[in-house]
Short mmCIF file of C-alpha atoms in Angstrom, two decimals:
data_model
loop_
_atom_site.label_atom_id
_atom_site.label_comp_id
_atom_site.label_asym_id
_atom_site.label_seq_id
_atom_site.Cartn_x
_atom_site.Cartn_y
_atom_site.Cartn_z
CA UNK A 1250 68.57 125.43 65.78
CA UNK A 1251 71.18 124.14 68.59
CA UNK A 1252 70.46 124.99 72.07
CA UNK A 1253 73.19 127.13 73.61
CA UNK A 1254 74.85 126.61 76.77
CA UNK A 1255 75.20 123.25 76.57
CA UNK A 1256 77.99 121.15 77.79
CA UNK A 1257 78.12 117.55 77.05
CA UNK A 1258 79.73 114.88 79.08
CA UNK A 1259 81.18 111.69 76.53
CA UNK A 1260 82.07 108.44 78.18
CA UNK A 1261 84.41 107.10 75.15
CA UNK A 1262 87.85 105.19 74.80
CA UNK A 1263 89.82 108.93 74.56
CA UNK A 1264 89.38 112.35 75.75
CA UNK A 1265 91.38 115.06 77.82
CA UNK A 1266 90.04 112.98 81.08
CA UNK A 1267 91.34 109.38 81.70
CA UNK A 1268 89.01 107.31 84.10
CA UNK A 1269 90.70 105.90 86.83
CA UNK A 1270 87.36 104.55 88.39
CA UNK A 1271 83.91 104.16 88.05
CA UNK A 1272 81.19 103.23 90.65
CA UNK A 1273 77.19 103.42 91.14
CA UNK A 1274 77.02 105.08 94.57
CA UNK A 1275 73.33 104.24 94.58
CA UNK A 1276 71.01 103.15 91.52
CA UNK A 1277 71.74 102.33 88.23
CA UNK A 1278 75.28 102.96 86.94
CA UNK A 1279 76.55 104.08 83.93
CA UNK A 1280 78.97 101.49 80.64
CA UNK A 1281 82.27 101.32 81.39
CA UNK A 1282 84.72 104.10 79.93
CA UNK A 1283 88.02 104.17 79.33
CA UNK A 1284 88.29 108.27 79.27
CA UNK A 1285 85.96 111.49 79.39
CA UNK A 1286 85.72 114.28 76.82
CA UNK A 1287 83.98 117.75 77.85
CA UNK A 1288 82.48 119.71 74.71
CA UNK A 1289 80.21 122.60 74.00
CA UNK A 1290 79.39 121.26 70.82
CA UNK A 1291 77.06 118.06 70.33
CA UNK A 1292 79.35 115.49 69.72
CA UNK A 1293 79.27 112.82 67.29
CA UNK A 1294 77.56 109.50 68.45
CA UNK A 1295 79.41 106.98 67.07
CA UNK A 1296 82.10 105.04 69.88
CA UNK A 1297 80.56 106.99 72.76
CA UNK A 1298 79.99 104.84 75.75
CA UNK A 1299 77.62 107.40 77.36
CA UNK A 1300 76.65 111.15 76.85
CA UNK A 1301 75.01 113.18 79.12
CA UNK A 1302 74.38 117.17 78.89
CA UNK A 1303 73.49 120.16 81.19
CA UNK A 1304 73.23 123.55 81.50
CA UNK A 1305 75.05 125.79 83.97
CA UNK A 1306 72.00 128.23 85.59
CA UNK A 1307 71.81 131.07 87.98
CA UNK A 1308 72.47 130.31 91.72
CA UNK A 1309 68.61 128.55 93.18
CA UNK A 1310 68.89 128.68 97.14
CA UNK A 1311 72.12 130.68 97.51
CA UNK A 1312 71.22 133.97 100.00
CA UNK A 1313 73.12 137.17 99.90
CA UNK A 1314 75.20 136.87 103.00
CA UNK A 1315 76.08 132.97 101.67
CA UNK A 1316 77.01 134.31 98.13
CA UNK A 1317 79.26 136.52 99.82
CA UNK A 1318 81.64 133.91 101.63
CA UNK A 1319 81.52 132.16 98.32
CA UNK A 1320 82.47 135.15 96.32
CA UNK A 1321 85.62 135.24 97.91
CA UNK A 1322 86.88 131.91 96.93
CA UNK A 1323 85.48 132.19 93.00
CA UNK A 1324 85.98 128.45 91.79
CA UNK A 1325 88.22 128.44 88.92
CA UNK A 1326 88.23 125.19 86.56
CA UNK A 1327 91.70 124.25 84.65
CA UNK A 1328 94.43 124.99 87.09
CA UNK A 1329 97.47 123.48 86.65
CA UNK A 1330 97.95 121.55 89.69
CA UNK A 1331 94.54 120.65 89.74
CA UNK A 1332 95.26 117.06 88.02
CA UNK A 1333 92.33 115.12 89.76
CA UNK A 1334 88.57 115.51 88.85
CA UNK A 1335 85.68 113.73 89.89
CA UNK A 1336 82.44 113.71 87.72
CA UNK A 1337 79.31 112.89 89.54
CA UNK A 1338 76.03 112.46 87.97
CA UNK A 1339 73.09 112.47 90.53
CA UNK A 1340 69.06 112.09 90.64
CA UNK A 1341 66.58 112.97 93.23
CA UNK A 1342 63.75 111.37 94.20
CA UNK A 1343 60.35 113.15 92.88
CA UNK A 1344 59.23 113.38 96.59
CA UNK A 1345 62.35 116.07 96.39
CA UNK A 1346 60.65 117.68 93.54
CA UNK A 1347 57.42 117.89 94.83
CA UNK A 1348 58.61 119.90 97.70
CA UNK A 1349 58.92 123.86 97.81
CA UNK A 1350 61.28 126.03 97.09
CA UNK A 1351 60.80 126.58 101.04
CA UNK A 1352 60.93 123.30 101.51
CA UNK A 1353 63.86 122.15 99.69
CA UNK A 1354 66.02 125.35 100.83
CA UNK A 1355 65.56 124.47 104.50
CA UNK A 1356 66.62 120.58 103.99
CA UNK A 1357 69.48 121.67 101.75
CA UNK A 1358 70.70 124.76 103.62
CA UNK A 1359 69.32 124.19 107.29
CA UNK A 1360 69.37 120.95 108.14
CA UNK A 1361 72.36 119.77 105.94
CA UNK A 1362 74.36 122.52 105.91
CA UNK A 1363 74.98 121.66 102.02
CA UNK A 1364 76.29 125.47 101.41
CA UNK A 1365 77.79 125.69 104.53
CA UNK A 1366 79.82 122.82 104.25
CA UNK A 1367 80.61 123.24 100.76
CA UNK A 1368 82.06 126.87 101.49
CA UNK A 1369 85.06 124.96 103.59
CA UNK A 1370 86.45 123.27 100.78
CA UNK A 1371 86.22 125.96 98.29
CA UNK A 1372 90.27 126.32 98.50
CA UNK A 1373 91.23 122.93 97.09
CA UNK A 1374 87.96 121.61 95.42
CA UNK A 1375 87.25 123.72 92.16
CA UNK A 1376 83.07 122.70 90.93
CA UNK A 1377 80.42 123.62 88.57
CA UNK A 1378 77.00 122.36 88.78
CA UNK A 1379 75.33 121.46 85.62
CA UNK A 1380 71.55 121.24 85.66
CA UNK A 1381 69.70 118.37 83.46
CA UNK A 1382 66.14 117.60 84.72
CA UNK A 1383 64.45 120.31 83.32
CA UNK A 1384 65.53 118.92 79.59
CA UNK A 1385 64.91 115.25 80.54
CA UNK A 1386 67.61 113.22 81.15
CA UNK A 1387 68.21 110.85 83.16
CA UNK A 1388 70.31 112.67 86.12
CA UNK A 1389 68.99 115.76 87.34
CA UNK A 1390 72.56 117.16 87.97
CA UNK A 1391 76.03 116.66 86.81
CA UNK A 1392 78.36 118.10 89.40
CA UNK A 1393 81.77 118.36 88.07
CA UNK A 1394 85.18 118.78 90.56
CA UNK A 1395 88.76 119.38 90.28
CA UNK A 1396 91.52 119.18 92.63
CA UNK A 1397 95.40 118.40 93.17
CA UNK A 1398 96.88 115.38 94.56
CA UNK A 1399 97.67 117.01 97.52
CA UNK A 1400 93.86 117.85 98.20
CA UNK A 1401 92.03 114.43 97.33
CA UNK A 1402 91.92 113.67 100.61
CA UNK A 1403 90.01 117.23 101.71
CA UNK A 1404 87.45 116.23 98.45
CA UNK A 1405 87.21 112.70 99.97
CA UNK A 1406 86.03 114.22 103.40
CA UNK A 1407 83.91 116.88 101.42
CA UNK A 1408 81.85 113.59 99.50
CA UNK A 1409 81.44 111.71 102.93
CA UNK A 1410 80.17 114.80 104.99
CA UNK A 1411 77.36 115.35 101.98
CA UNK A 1412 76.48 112.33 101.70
CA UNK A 1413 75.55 111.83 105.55
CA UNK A 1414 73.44 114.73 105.20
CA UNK A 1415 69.18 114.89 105.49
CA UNK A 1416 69.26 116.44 101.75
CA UNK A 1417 71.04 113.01 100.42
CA UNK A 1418 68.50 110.78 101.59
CA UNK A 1419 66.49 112.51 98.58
CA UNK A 1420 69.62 110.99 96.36
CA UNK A 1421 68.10 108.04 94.28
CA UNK A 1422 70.59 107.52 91.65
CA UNK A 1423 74.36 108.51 91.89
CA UNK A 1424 77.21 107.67 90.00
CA UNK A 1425 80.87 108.47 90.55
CA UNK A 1426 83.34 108.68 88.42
CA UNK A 1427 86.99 109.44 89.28
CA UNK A 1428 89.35 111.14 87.02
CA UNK A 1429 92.71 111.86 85.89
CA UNK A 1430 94.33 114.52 83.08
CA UNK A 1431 96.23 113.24 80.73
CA UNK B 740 70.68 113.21 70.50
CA UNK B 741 67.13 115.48 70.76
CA UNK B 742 66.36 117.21 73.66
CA UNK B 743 62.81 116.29 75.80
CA UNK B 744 61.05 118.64 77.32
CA UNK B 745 61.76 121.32 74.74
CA UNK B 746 58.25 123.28 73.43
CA UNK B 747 58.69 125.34 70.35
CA UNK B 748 56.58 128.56 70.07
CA UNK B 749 56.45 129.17 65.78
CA UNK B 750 55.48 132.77 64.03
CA UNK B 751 54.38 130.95 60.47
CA UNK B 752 51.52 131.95 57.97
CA UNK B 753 49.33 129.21 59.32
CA UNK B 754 48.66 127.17 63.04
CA UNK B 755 46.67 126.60 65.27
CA UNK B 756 46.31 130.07 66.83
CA UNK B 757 45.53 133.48 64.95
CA UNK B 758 47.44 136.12 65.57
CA UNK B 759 44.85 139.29 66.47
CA UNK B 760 48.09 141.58 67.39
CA UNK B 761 51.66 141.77 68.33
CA UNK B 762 53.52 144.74 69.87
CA UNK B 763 56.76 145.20 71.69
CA UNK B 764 55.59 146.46 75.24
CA UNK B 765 59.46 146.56 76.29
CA UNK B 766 62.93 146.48 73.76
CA UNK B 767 62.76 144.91 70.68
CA UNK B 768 59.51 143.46 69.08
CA UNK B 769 59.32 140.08 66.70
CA UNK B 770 58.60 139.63 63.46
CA UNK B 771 55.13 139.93 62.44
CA UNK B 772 53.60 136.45 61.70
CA UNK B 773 49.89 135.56 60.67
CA UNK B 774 49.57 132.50 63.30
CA UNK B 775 51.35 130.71 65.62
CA UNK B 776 51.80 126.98 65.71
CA UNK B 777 52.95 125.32 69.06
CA UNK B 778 54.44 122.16 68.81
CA UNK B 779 56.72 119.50 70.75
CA UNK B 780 59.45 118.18 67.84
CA UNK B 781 61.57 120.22 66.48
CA UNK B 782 59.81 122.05 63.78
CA UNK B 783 61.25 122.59 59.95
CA UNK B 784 62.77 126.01 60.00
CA UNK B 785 61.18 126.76 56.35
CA UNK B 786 58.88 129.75 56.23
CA UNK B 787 59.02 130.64 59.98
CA UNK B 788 59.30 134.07 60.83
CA UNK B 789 60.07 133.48 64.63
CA UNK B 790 60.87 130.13 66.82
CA UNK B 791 61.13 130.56 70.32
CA UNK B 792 61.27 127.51 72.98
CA UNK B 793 61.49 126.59 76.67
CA UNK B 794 61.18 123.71 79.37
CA UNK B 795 58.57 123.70 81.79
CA UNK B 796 60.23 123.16 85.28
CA UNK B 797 59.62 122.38 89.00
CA UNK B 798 58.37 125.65 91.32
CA UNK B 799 61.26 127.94 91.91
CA UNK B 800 60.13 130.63 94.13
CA UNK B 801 56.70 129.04 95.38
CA UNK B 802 56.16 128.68 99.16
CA UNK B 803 54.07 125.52 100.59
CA UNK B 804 51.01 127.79 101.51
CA UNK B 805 51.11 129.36 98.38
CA UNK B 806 51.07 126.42 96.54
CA UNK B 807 47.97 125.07 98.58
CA UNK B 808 46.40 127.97 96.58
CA UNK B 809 47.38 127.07 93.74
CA UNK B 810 46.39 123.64 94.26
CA UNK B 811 42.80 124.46 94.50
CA UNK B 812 42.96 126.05 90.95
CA UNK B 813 44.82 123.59 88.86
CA UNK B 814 45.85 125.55 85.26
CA UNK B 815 43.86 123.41 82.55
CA UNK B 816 44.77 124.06 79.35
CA UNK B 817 42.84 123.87 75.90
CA UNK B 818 39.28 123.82 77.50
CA UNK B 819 36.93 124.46 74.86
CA UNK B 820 35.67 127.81 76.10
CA UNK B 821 39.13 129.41 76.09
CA UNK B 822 39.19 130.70 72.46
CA UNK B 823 41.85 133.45 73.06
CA UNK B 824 45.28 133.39 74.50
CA UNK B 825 48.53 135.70 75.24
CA UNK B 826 52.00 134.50 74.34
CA UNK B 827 54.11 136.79 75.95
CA UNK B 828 58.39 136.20 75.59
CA UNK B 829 59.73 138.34 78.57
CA UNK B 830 63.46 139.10 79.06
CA UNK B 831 64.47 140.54 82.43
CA UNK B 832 67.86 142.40 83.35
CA UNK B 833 71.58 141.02 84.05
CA UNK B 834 70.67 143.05 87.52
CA UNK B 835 67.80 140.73 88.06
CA UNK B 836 69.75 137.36 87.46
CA UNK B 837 72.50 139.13 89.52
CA UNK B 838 70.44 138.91 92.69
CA UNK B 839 70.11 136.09 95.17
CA UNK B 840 67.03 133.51 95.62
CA UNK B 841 66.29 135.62 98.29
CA UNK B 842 66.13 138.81 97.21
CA UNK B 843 64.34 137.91 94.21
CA UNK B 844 61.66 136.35 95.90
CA UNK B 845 61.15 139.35 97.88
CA UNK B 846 60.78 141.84 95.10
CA UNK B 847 58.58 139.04 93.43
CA UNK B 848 56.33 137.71 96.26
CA UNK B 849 56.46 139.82 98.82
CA UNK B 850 57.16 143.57 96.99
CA UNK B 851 55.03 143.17 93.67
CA UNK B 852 52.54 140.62 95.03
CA UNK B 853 53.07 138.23 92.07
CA UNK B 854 52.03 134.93 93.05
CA UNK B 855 49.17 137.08 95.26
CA UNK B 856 48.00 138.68 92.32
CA UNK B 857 48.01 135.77 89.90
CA UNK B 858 46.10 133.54 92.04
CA UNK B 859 43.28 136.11 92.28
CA UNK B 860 43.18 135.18 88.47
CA UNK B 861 43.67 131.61 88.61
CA UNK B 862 39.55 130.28 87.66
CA UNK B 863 39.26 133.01 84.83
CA UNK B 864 42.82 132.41 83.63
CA UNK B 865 44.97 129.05 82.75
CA UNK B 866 48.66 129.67 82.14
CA UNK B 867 52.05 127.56 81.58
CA UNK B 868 55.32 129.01 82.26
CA UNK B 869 58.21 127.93 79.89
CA UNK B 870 62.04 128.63 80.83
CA UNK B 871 64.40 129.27 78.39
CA UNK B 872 66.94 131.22 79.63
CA UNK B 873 69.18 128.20 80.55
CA UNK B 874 69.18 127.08 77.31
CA UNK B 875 70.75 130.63 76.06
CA UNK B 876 67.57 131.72 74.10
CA UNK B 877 66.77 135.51 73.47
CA UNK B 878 64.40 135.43 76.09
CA UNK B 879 64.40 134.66 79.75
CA UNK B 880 60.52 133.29 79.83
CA UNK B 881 58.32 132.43 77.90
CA UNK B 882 54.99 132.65 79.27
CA UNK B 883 51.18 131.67 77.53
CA UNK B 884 47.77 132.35 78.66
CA UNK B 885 43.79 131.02 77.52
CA UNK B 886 40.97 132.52 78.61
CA UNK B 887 37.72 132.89 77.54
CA UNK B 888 36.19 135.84 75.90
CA UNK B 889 34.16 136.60 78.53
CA UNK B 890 37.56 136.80 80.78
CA UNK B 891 39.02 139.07 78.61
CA UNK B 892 38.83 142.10 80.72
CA UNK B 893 39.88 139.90 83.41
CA UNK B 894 43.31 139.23 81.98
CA UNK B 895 44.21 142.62 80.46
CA UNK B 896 43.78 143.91 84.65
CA UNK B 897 45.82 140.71 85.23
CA UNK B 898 48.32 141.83 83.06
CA UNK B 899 47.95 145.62 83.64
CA UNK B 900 48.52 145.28 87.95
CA UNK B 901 51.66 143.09 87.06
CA UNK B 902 53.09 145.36 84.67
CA UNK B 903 53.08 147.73 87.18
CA UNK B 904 54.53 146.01 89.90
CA UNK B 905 58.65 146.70 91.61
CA UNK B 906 59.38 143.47 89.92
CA UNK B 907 58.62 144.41 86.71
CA UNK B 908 61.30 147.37 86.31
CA UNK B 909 63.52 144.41 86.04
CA UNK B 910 61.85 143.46 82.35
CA UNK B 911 64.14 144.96 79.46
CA UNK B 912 62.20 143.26 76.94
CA UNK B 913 58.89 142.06 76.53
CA UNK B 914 56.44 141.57 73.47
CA UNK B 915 52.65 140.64 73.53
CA UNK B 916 50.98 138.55 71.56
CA UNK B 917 47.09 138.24 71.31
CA UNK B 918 45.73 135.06 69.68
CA UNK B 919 42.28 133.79 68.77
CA UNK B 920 42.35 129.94 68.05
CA UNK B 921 41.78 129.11 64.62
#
């Protein structure tokens, strides 16, 4: 009877991913946790801070000619070097989900150049998005990052030029939570 | 721990709905079940023959002046005069979920008509799309139907100009179920 193709996200006092901070970027945050665990298997509930779950999907918006500048970089999770992650939970507003698909492709992809700017950083950030609203929880998305030392900086610059954008004005609640590997 | 938003389709000897027929139009049929029992908590897995179940979700491929006709034909379910319905589980092709937003929406909308087609059916037909899909189910859709006995011929030329549409060489497996409501 378990759903497949789930990953779920435990805020607890150990796991592979020690917290280094946490912060509500806008909204409600999340409890405090020392570490993060990442498992495909529903966890138990006892000592977890927080749990949250999504499913990975098919690309929404992406076009053909986009998917192609992102094929060449594939984003590959569990490098080596890749020490630093950054786990970001975030909801839009339902005006966003009242829109179009027209709609909400132009505002993502037009105005805020969302896959554009994204598809600069695909070097040094490593991501997978994790959808969430569709089995009602509480974020819409988990969006999940990885990077070296060497590149926090790049995923600093990657966080401020999103957030600036027309499609983050439909952000409502945001959480960000900023990772280590022990 | 349970999932929201999850609706579970059950093949059992008695529900709600009467199974008239069942076939496999595409791939692999079901088991055969007497009724069907829709429900929104996860149901006992005693004596079920079948248990299928998807989300509902936002639009994913709808344009604003599409959905304005839509709009003017809200889908109400369970009216009193709709004594049949159609559960039909649809599974389309890895080459389908291979292609971008934008080239399935063209094969859907603009090639086979889809959304066209459907809203020509919209006042003689309600419907509710489920996903399921994401949640790594056996099927891709699963998608339910009440009319009216009156509409009856209406829906089987609903279902007979979709069937025969670009988009619908992408379906590897489809079965039809035809239920009268108990």
């Amino acid at each position: 009877m378990e759903l497949k193709n789930i990953t779920y996200f435990v805020g607890q006092d150990s796991g592979s991913w020690a917290v280094q901070s946490m912060r509500a970027v806008a909204g409600k945050g999340l409890p405090l946790s020392q570490s993060l665990a990442i498992v495909k298997d529903v966890p138990s509930v006892e000592n977890n801070k927080w749990l949250l779950r999504g499913f990975t999907s098919n690309l929404r918006y992406t076009t053909r000619p986009e998917k192609v500048v992102l094929d060449q970089q594939p984003s590959i999770l569990g490098k080596p070097e890749n020490s630093l992650a950054a786990f970001i939970p975030i909801k839009k507003s339902e005006a966003w989900w009242l829109l179009t698909q027209d709609e909400r492709r132009k505002i993502m992809a037009e105005d805020s150049l969302h896959i554009e700017i994204g598809a600069k950083y695909l070097s040094a950030v490593s991501r997978q998005l994790f959808h969430c609203r569709d089995i009602g929880e509480e974020f819409d998305f988990l969006t999940w990052f990885e990077f070296s030392a060497y590149n926090k900086e790049k995923f600093d610059e990657l966080l401020y030029l999103l957030r600036k954008t027309e499609e983050w004005k439909y952000v409502e609640r945001e959480v960000e939570v900023r990772l280590k590997r022990v």
